[in-house]
GROMACS .gro file of N, CA and C in nm:
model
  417
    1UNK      N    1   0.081  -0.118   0.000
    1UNK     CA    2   0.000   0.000   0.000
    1UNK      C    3   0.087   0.126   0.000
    2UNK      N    4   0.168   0.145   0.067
    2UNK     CA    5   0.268   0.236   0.104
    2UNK      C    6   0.340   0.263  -0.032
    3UNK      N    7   0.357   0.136  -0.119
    3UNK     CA    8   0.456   0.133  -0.240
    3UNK      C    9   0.378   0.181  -0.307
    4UNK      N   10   0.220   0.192  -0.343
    4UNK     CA   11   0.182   0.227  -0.444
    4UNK      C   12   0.114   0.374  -0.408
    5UNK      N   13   0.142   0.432  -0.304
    5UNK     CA   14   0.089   0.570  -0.271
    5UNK      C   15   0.236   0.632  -0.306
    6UNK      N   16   0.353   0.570  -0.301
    6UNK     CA   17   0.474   0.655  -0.318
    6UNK      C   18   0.506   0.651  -0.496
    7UNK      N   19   0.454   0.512  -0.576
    7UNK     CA   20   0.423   0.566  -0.687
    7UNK      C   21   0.336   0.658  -0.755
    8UNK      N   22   0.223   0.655  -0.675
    8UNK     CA   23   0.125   0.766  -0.703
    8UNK      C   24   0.197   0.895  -0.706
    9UNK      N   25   0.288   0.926  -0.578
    9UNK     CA   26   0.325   1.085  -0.566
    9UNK      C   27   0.437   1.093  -0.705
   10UNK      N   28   0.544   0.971  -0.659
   10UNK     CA   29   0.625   0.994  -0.769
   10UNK      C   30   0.546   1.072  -0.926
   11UNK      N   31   0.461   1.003  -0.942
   11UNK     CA   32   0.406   1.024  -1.093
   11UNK      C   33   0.307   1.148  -1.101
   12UNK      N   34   0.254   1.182  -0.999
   12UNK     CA   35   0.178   1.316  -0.975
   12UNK      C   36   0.311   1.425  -1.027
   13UNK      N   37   0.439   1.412  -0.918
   13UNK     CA   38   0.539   1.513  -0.941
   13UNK      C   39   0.595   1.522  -1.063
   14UNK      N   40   0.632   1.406  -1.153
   14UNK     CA   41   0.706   1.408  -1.298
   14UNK      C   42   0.572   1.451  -1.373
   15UNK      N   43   0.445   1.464  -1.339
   15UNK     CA   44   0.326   1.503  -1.413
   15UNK      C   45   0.324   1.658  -1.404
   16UNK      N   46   0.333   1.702  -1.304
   16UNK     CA   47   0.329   1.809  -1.280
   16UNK      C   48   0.449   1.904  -1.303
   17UNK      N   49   0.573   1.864  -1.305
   17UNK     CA   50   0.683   1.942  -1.349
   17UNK      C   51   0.655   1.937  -1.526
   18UNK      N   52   0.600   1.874  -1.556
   18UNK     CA   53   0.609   1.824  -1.743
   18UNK      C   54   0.503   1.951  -1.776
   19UNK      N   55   0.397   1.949  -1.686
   19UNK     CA   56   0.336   2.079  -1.710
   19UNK      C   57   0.390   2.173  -1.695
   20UNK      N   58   0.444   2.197  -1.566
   20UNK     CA   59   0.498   2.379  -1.573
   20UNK      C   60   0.601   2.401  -1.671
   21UNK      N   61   0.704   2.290  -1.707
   21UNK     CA   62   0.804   2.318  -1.803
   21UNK      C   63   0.711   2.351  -1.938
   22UNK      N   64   0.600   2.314  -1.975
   22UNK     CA   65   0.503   2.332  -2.103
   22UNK      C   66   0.449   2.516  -2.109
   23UNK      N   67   0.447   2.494  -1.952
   23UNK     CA   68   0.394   2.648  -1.939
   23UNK      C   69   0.496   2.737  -1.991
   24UNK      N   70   0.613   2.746  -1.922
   24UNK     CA   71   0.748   2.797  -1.937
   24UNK      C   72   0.810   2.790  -2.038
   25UNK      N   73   0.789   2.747  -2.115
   25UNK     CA   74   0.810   2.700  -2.279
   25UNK      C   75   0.691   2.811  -2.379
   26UNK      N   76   0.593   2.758  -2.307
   26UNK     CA   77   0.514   2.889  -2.343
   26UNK      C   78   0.536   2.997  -2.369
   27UNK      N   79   0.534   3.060  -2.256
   27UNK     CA   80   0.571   3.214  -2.209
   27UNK      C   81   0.688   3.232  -2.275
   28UNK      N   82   0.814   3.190  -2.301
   28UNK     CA   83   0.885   3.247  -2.347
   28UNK      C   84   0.869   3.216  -2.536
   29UNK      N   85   0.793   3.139  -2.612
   29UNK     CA   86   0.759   3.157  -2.724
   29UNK      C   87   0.631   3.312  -2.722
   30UNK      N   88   0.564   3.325  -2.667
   30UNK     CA   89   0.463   3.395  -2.634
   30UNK      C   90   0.573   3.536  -2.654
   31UNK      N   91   0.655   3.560  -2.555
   31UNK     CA   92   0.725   3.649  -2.554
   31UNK      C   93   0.815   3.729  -2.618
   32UNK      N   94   0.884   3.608  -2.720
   32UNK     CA   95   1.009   3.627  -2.826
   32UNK      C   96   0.879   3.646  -2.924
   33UNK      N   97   0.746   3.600  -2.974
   33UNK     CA   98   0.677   3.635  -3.063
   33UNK      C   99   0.640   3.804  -3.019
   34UNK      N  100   0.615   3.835  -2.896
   34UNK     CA  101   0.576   3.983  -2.920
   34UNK      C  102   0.715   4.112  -2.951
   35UNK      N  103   0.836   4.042  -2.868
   35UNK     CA  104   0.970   4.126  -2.891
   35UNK      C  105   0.964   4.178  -3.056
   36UNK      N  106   0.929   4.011  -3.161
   36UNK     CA  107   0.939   4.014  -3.265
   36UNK      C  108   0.861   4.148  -3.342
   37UNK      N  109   0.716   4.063  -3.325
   37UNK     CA  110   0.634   4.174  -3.341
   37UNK      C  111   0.662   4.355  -3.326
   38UNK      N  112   0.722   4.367  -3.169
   38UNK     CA  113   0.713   4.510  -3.142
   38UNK      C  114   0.856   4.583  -3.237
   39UNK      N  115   0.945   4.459  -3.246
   39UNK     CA  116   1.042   4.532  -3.302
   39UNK      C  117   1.011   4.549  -3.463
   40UNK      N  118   0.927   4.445  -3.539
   40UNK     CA  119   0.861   4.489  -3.695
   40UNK      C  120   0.779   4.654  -3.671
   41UNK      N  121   0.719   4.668  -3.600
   41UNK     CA  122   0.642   4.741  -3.553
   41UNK      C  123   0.696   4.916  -3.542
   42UNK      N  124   0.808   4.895  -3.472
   42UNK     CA  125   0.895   4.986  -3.484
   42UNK      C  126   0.942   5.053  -3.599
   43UNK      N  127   1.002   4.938  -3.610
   43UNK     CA  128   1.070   5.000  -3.759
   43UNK      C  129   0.957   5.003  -3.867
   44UNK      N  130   0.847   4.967  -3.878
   44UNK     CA  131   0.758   5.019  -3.966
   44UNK      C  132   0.705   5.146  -3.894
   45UNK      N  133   0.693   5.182  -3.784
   45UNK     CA  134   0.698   5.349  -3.732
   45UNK      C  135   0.795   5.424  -3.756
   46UNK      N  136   0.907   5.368  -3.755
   46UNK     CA  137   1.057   5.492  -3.804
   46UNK      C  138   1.059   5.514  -3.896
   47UNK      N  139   1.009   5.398  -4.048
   47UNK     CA  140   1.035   5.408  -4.155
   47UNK      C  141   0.915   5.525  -4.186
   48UNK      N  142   0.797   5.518  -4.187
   48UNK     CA  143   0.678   5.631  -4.195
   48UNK      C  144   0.733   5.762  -4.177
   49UNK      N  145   0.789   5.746  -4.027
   49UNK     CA  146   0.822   5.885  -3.997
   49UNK      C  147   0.929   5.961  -4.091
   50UNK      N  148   1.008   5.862  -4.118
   50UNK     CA  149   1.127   5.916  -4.214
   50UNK      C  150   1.096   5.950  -4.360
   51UNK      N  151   0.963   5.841  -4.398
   51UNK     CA  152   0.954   5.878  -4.507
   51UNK      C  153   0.860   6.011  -4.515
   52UNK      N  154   0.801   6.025  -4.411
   52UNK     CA  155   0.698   6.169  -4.473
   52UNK      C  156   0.777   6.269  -4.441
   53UNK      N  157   0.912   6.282  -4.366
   53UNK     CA  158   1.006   6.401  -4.355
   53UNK      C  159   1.055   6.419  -4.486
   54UNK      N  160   1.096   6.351  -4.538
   54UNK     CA  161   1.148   6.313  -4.655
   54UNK      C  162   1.259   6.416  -4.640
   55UNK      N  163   1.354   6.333  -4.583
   55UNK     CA  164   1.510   6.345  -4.556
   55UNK      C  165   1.588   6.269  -4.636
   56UNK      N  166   1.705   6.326  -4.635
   56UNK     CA  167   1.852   6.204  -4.697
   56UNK      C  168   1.889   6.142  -4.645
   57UNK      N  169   1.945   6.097  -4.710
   57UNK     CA  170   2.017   5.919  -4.644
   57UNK      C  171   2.083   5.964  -4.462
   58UNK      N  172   2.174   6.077  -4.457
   58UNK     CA  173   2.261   6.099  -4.348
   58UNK      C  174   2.124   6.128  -4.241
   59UNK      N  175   2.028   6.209  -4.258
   59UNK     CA  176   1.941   6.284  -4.153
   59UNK      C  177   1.892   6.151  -4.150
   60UNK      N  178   1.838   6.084  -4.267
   60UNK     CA  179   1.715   5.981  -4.204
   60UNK      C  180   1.820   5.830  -4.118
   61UNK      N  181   1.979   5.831  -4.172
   61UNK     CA  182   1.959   5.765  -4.003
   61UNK      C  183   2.053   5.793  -3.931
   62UNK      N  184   1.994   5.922  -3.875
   62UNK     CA  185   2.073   5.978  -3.703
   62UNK      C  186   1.900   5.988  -3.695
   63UNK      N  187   1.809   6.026  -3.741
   63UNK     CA  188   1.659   6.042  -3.699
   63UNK      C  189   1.636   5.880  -3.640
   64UNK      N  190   1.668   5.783  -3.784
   64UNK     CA  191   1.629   5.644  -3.717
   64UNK      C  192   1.721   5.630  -3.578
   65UNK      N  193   1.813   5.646  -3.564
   65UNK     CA  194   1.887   5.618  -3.424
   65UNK      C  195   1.847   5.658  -3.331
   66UNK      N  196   1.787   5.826  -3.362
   66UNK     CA  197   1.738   5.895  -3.231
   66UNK      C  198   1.657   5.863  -3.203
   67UNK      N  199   1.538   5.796  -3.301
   67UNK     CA  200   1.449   5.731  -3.246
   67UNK      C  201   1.459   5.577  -3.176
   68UNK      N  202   1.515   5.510  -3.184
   68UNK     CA  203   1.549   5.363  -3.143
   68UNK      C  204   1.590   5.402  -3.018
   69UNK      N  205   1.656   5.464  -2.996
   69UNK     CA  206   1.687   5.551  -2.888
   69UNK      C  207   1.632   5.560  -2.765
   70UNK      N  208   1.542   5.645  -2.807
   70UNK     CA  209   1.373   5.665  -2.748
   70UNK      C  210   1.331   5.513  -2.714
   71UNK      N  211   1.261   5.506  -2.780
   71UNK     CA  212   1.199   5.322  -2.763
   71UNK      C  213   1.294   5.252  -2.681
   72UNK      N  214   1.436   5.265  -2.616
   72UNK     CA  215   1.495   5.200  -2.535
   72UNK      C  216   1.475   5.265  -2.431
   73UNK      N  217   1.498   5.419  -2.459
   73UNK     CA  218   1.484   5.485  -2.308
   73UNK      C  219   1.330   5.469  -2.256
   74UNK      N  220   1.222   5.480  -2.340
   74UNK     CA  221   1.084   5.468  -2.298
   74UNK      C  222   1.117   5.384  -2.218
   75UNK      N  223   1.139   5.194  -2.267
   75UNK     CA  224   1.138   5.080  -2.219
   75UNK      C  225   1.172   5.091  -2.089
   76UNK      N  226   1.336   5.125  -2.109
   76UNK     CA  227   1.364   5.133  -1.953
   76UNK      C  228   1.273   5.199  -1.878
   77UNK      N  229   1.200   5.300  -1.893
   77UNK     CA  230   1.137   5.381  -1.798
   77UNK      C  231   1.014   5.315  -1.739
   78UNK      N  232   0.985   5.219  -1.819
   78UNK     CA  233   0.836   5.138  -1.794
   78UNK      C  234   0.857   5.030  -1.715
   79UNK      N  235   0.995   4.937  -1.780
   79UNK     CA  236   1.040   4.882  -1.648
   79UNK      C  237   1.049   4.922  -1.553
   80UNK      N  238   1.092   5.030  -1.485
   80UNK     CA  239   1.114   5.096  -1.308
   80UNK      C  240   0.987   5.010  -1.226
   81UNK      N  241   1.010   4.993  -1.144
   81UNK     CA  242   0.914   5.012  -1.057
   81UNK      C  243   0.864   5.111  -0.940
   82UNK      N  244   0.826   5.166  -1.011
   82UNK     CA  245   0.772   5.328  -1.060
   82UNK      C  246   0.598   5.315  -1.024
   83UNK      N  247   0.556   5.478  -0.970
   83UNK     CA  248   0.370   5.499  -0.981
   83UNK      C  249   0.384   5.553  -1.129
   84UNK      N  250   0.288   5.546  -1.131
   84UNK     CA  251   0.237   5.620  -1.288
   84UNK      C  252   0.267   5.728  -1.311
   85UNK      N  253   0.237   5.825  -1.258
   85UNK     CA  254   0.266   5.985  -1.226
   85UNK      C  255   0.420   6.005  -1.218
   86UNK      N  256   0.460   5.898  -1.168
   86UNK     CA  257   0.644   5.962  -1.197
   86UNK      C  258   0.716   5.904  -1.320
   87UNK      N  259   0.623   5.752  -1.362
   87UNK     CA  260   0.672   5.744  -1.509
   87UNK      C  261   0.635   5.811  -1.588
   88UNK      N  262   0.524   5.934  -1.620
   88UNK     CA  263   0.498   5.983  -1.676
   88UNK      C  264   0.579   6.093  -1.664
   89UNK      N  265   0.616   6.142  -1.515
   89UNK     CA  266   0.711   6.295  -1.518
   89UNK      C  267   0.833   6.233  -1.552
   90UNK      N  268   0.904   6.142  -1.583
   90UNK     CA  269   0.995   6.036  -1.642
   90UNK      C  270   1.005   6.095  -1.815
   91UNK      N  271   0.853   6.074  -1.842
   91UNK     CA  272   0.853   6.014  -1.987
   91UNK      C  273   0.839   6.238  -2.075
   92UNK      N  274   0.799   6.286  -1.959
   92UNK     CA  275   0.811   6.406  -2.030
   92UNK      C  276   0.896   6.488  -1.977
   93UNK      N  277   1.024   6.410  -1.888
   93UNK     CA  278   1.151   6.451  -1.891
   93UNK      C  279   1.219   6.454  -1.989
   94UNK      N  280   1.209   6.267  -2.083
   94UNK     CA  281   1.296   6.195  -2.190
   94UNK      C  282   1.237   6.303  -2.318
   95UNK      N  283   1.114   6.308  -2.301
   95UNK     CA  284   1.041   6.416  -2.414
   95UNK      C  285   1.109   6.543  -2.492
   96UNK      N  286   1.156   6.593  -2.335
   96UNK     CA  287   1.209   6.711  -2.388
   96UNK      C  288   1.376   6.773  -2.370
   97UNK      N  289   1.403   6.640  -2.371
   97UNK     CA  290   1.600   6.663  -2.366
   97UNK      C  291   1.607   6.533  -2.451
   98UNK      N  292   1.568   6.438  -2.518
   98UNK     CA  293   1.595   6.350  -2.591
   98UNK      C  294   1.582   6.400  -2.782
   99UNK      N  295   1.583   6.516  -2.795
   99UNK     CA  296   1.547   6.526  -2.927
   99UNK      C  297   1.635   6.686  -2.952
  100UNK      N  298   1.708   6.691  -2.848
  100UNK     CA  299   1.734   6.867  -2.879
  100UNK      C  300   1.845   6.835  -2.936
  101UNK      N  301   1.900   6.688  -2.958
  101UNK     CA  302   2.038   6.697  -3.071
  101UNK      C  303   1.984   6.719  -3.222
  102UNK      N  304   1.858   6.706  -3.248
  102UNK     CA  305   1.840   6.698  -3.372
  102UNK      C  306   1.810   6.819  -3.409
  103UNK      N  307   1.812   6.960  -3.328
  103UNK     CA  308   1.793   7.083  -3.400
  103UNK      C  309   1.894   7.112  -3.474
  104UNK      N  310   2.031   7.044  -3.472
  104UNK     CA  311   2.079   7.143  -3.543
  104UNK      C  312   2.085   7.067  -3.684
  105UNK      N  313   2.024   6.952  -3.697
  105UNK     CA  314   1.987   6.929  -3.830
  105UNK      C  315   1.846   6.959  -3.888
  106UNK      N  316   1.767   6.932  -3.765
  106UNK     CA  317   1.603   6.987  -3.863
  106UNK      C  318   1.490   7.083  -3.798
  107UNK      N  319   1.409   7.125  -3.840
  107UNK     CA  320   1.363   7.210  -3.802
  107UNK      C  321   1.247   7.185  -3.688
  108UNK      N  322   1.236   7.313  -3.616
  108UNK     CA  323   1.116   7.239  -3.458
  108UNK      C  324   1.047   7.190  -3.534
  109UNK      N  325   0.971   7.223  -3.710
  109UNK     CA  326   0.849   7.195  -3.682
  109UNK      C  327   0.847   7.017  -3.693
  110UNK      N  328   0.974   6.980  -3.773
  110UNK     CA  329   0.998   6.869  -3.814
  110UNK      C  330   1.002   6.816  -3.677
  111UNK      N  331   1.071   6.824  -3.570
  111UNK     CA  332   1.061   6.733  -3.426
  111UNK      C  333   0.977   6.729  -3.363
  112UNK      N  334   0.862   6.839  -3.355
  112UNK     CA  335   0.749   6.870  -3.328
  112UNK      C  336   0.614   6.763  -3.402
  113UNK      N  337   0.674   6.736  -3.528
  113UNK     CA  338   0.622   6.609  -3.561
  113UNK      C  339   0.663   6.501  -3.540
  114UNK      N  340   0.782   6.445  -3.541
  114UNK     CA  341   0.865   6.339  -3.497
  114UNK      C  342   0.810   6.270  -3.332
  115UNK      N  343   0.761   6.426  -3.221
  115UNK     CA  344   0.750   6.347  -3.109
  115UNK      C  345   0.571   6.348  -3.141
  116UNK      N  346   0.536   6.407  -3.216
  116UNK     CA  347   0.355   6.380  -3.241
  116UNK      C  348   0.300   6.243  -3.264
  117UNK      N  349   0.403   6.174  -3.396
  117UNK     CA  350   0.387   6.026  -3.402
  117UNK      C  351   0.419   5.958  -3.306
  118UNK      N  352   0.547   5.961  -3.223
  118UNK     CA  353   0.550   5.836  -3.132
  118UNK      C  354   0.472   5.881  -3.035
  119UNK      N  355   0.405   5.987  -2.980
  119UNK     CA  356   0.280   6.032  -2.880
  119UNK      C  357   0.134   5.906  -2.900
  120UNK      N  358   0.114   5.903  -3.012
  120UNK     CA  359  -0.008   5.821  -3.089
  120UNK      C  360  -0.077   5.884  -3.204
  121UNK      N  361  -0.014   6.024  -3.270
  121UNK     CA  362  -0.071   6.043  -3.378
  121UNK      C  363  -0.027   5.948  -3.488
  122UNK      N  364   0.036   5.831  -3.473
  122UNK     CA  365   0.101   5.745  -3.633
  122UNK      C  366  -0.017   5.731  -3.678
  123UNK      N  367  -0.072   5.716  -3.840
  123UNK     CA  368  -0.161   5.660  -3.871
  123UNK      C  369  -0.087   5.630  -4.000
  124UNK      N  370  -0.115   5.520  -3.991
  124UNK     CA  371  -0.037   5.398  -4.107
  124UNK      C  372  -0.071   5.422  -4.240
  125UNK      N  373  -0.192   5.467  -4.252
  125UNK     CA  374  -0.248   5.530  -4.375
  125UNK      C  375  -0.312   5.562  -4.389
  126UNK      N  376  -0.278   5.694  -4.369
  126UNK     CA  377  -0.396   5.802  -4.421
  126UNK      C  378  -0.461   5.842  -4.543
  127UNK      N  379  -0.395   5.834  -4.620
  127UNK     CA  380  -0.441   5.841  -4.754
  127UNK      C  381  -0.510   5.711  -4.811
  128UNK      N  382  -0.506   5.639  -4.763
  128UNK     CA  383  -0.537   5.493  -4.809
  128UNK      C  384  -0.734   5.493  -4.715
  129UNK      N  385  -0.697   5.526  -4.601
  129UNK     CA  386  -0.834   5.554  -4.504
  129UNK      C  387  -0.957   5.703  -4.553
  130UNK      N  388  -0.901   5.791  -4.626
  130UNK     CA  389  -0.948   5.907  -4.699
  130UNK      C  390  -1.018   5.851  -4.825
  131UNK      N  391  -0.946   5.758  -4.896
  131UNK     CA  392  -1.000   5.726  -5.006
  131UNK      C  393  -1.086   5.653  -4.959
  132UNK      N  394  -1.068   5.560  -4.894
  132UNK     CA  395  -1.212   5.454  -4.831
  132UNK      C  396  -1.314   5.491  -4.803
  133UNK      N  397  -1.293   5.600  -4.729
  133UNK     CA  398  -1.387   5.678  -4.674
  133UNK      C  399  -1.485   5.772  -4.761
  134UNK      N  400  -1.436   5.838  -4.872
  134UNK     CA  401  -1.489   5.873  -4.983
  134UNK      C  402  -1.583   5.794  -5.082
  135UNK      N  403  -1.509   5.654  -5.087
  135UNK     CA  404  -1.582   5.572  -5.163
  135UNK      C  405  -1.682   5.519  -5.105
  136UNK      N  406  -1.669   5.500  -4.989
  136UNK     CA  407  -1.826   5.519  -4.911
  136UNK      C  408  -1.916   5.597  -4.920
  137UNK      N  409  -1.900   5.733  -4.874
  137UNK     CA  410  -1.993   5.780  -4.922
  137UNK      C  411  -2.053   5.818  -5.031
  138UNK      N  412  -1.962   5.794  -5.187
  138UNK     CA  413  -2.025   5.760  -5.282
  138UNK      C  414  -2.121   5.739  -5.317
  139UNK      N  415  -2.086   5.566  -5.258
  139UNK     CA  416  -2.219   5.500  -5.275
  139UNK      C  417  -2.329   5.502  -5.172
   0.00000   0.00000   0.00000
């Protein structure tokens, strides 16, 4: 009796480690899929931004750098364990000393747009959403 309650546990425990290792296997596919994601993501935001400045080769990448930049310093800042209110007086610290190298290549109004998109004005396509929108009401 004794022998077969200590096989029982035995096989409960190799049952139960087989799961959490499944879990843990998980989470980190789960995870390397969103890194993936956020980093396509990115660079389809830098590339937008660069292309509607419509800069040269040299501006558009110290712009792409300064921005990658950003997106690391954000990160770190979100990591802290931090209230909200001070990651935010954080994030409009980084706001406004993270971009003053680029005056002396472009103009406020150009950085003034630069920090508008990564704020949440990006829109992936606007012109593409205008026309849709037209052809709707068309018909």
């Amino acid at each position: 009796m004794r022998f077969l309650k200590s096989i029982i546990i035995v096989f409960s425990l190799i049952l139960s480690s087989y799961g959490f290792s499944q879990t843990t296997a998980e989470v980190k596919y789960d995870k390397e899929r969103y890194e993936e994601k956020s980093k396509e993501l990115k660079a389809e935001i830098i590339s937008d931004i660069t292309e509607a400045l419509e800069l040269d080769a040299f501006k558009k990448q110290i712009v792409t750098q300064t921005i990658e930049a950003y997106f690391e310093e954000l990160t770190k800042i979100y990591m802290y364990d931090l209230a909200v209110f001070e990651k935010q007086d954080l994030v409009t610290q980084l706001d406004a000393r993270h971009f003053n190298d680029l005056q002396t290549i472009l103009e406020q109004e150009q950085i003034d747009f630069i920090l508008n998109q990564l704020k949440g004005d990006w829109k992936k396509d606007k012109k593409k959403k205008k026309r849709k929108n037209k052809r709707k009401k068309d018909n």
